[in-house]
Short mmCIF file of N, CA and C in Angstrom, two decimals:
data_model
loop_
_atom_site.label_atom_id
_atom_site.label_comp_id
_atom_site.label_asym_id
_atom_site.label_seq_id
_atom_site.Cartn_x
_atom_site.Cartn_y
_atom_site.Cartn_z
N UNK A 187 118.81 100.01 91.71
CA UNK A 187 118.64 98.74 91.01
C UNK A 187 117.95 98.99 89.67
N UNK A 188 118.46 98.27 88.62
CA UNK A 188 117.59 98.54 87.20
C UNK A 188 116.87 97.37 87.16
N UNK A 189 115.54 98.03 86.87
CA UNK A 189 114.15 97.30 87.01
C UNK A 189 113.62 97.97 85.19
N UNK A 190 113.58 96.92 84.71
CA UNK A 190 112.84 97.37 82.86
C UNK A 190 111.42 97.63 83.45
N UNK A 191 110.83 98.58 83.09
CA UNK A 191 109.23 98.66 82.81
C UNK A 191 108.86 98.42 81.32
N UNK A 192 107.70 97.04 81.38
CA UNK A 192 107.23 97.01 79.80
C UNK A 192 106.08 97.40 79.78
N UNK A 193 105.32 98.69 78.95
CA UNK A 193 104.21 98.87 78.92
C UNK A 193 103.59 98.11 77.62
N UNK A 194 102.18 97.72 78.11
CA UNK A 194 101.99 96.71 76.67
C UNK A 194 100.25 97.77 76.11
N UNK A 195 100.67 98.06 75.18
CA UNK A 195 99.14 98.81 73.94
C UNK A 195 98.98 98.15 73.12
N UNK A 196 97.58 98.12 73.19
CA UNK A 196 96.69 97.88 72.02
C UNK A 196 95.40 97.74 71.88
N UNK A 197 94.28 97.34 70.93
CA UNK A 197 93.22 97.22 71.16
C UNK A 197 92.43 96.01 72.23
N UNK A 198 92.12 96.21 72.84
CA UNK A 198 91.15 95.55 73.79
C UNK A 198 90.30 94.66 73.23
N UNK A 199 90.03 93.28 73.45
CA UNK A 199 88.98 92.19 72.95
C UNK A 199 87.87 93.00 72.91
N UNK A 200 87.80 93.39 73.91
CA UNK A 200 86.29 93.98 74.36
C UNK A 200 86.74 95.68 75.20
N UNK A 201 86.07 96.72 74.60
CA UNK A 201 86.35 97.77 75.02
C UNK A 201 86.16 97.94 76.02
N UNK A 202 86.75 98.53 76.46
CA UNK A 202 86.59 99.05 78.33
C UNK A 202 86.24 100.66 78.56
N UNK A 203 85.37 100.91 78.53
CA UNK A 203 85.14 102.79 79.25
C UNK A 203 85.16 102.74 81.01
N UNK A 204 85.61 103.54 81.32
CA UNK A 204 85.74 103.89 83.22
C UNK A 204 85.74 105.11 83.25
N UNK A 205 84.82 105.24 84.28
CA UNK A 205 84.88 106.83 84.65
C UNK A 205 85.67 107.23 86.08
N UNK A 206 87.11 108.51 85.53
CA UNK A 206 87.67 108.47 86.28
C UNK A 206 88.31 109.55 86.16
N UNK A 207 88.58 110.29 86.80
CA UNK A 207 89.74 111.78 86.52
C UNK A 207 91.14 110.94 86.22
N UNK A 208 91.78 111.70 84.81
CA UNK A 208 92.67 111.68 84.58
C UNK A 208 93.69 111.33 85.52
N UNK A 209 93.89 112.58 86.53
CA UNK A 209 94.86 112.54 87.15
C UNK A 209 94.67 111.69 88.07
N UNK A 210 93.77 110.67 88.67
CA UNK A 210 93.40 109.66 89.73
C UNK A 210 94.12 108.58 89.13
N UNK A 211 93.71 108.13 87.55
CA UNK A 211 94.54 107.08 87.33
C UNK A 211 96.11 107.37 86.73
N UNK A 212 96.23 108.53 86.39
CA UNK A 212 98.05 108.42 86.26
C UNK A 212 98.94 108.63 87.65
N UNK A 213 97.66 109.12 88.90
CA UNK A 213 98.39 108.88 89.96
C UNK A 213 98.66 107.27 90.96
N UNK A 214 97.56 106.73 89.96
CA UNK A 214 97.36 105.16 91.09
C UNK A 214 98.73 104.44 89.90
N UNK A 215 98.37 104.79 88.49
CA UNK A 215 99.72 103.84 87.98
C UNK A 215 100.73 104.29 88.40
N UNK A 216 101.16 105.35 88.71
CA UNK A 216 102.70 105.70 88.55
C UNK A 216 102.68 105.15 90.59
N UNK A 217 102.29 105.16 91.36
CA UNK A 217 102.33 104.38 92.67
C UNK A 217 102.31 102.91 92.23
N UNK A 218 101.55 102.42 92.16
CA UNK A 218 101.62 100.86 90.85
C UNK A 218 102.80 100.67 90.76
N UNK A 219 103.39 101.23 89.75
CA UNK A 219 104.65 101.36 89.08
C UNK A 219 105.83 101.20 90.17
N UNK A 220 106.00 102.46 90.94
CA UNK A 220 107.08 102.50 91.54
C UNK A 220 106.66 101.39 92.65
N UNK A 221 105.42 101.17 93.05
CA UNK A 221 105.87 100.20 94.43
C UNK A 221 106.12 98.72 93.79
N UNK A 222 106.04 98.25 92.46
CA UNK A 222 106.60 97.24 91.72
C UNK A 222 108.25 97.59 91.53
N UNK A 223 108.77 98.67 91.16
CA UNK A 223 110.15 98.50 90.96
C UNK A 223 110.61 98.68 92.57
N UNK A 224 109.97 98.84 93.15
CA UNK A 224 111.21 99.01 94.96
C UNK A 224 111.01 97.58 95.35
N UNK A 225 109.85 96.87 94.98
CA UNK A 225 109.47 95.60 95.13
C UNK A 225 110.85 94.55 94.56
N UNK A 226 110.98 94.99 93.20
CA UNK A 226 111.57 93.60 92.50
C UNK A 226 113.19 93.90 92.48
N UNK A 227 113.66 92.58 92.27
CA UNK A 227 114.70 92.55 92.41
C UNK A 227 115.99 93.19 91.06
N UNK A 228 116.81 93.40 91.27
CA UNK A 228 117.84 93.83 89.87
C UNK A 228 117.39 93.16 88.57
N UNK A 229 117.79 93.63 87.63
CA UNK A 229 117.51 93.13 86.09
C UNK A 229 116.03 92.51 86.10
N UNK A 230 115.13 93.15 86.99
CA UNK A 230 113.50 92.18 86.41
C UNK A 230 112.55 92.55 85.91
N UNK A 231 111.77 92.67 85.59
CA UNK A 231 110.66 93.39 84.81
C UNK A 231 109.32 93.61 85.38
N UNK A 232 108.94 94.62 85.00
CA UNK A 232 106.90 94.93 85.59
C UNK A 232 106.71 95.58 84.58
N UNK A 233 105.58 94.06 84.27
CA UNK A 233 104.54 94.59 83.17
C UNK A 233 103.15 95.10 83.34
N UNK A 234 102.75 96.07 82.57
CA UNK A 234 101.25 97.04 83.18
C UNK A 234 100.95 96.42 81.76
N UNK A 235 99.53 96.43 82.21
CA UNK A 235 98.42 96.07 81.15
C UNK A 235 96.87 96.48 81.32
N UNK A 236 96.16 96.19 80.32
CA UNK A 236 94.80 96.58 80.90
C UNK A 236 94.01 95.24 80.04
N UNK A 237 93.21 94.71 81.13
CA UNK A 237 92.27 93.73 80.58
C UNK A 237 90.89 93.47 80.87
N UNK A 238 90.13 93.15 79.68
CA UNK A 238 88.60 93.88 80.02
C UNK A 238 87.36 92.90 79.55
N UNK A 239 86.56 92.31 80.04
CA UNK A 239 85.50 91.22 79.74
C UNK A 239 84.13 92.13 79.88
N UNK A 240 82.98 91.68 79.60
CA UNK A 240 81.83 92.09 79.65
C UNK A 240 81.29 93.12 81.04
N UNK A 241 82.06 93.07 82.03
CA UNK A 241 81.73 93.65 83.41
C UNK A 241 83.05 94.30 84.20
N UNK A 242 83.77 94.08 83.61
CA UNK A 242 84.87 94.91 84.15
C UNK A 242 86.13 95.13 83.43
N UNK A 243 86.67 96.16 83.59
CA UNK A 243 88.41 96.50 82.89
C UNK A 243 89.20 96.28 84.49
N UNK A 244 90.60 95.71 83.92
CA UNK A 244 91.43 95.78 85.38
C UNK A 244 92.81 95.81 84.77
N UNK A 245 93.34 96.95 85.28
CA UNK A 245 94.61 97.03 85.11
C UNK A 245 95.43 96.36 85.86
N UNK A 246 96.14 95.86 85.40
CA UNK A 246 97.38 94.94 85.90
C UNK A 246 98.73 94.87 86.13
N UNK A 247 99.42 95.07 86.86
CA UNK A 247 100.73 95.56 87.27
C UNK A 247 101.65 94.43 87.81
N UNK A 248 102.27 93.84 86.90
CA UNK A 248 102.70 92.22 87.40
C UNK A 248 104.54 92.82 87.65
N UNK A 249 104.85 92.36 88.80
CA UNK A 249 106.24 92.50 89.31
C UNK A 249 106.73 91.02 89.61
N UNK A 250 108.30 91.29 90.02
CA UNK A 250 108.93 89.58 90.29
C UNK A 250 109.19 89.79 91.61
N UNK A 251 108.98 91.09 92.34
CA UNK A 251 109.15 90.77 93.61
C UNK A 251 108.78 89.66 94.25
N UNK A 252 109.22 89.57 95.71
CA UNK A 252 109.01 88.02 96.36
C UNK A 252 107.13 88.51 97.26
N UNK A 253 106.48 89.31 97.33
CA UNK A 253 105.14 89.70 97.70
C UNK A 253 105.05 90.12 98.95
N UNK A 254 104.13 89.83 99.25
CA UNK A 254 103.86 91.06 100.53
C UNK A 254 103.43 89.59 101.60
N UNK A 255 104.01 90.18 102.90
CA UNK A 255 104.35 89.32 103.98
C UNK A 255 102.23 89.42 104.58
N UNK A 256 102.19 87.86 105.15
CA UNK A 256 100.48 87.93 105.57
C UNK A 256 100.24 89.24 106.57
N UNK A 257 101.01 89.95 107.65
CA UNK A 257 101.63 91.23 108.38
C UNK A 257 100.94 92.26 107.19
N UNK A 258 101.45 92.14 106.54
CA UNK A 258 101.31 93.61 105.47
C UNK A 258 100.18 93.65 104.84
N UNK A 259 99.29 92.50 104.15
CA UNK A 259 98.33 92.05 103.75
C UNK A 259 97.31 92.67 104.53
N UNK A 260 97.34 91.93 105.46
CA UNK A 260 96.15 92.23 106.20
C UNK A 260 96.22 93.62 106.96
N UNK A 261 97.10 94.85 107.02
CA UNK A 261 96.82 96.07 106.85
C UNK A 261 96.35 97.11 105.54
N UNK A 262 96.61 96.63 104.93
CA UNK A 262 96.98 97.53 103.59
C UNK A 262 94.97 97.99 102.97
N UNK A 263 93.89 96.40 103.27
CA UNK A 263 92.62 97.26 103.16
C UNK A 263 91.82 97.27 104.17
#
């Protein structure tokens, strides 16, 4: 299925620093990533972003899939 990925850059309202090994977060996006495109349906889009206020940065990984069943939810933490 073709699923567009839009990545969105740029400067941040408010800067965000996190301390984190490299490879921890290009391994949690690219899982991110792919469990958004097995998620969504043909021709749809997942957009990653990063957004950041006085106390926290949070990256964001928005898909059109239909979501995760209350079953799955409540295993997953």
């Amino acid at each position: 299925a073709e699923v567009r990925i839009d990545l969105r850059t740029g400067p941040l309202a408010k800067p965000a620093r996190v301390r984190i090994a490299r490879s921890e977060i290009e391994q949690i996006v690219l899982n991110l990533v792919f469990n958004a495109r097995d998620a969504s349906p043909p021709k749809s889009l997942v957009t990653i972003a990063v957004e950041s206020d006085d106390t926290e940065a949070r990256l964001v990984v928005r898909d059109q899939g239909a979501g995760m069943t209350p079953e799955v939810k409540s295993r997953i933490f």
